[in-house]
């Protein structure tokens, strides 16, 4: 359900602005916050990142610690 809310908000943004958000910060403000979308808390240091080229929200895992 959340994915369709995000896609709908992105489509509305694109329709009104003539473009998609051009940064993670703009995505989080204009799509997530303005539409009151609650993102689940991610486990293990994972983070959300807006994929500007594909207009999608993705989950990024933290880099693995370097071996000693």
Short mmCIF file of C-alpha atoms in Angstrom, two decimals, residues 4-48:
data_model
loop_
_atom_site.label_atom_id
_atom_site.label_comp_id
_atom_site.label_asym_id
_atom_site.label_seq_id
_atom_site.Cartn_x
_atom_site.Cartn_y
_atom_site.Cartn_z
CA UNK A 4 1.30 2.98 -4.32
CA UNK A 5 0.96 6.09 -2.10
CA UNK A 6 4.51 7.11 -2.96
CA UNK A 7 3.97 6.45 -6.69
CA UNK A 8 0.72 8.44 -6.63
CA UNK A 9 2.41 11.34 -4.86
CA UNK A 10 5.28 11.24 -7.36
CA UNK A 11 2.84 11.27 -10.29
CA UNK A 12 0.97 14.25 -8.82
CA UNK A 13 4.24 16.08 -8.21
CA UNK A 14 5.32 15.40 -11.80
CA UNK A 15 1.95 16.55 -13.14
CA UNK A 16 2.03 19.82 -11.21
CA UNK A 17 5.78 20.59 -11.46
CA UNK A 18 6.54 19.11 -14.88
CA UNK A 19 9.39 17.11 -13.37
CA UNK A 20 10.25 14.65 -10.61
CA UNK A 21 12.07 15.57 -7.40
CA UNK A 22 15.74 16.17 -8.18
CA UNK A 23 17.24 15.23 -4.81
CA UNK A 24 16.69 13.01 -1.79
CA UNK A 25 15.96 16.09 0.32
CA UNK A 26 13.30 17.38 -2.07
CA UNK A 27 11.75 13.91 -2.28
CA UNK A 28 11.57 13.57 1.50
CA UNK A 29 10.01 17.03 1.90
CA UNK A 30 7.66 17.23 -1.08
CA UNK A 31 6.61 13.58 -1.33
CA UNK A 32 6.96 11.97 2.10
CA UNK A 33 6.33 14.86 4.53
CA UNK A 34 3.74 16.81 2.51
CA UNK A 35 1.71 13.64 1.93
CA UNK A 36 2.06 12.41 5.54
CA UNK A 37 3.55 9.10 4.39
CA UNK A 38 4.94 7.12 7.31
CA UNK A 39 8.03 5.15 6.32
CA UNK A 40 8.76 2.05 8.41
CA UNK A 41 11.87 2.17 10.58
CA UNK A 42 14.63 0.21 8.89
CA UNK A 43 16.70 -2.37 10.80
CA UNK A 44 20.46 -2.60 11.08
CA UNK A 45 21.54 0.85 9.96
CA UNK A 46 19.80 0.60 6.57
CA UNK A 47 18.71 3.94 5.11
CA UNK A 48 16.21 5.18 2.57
#
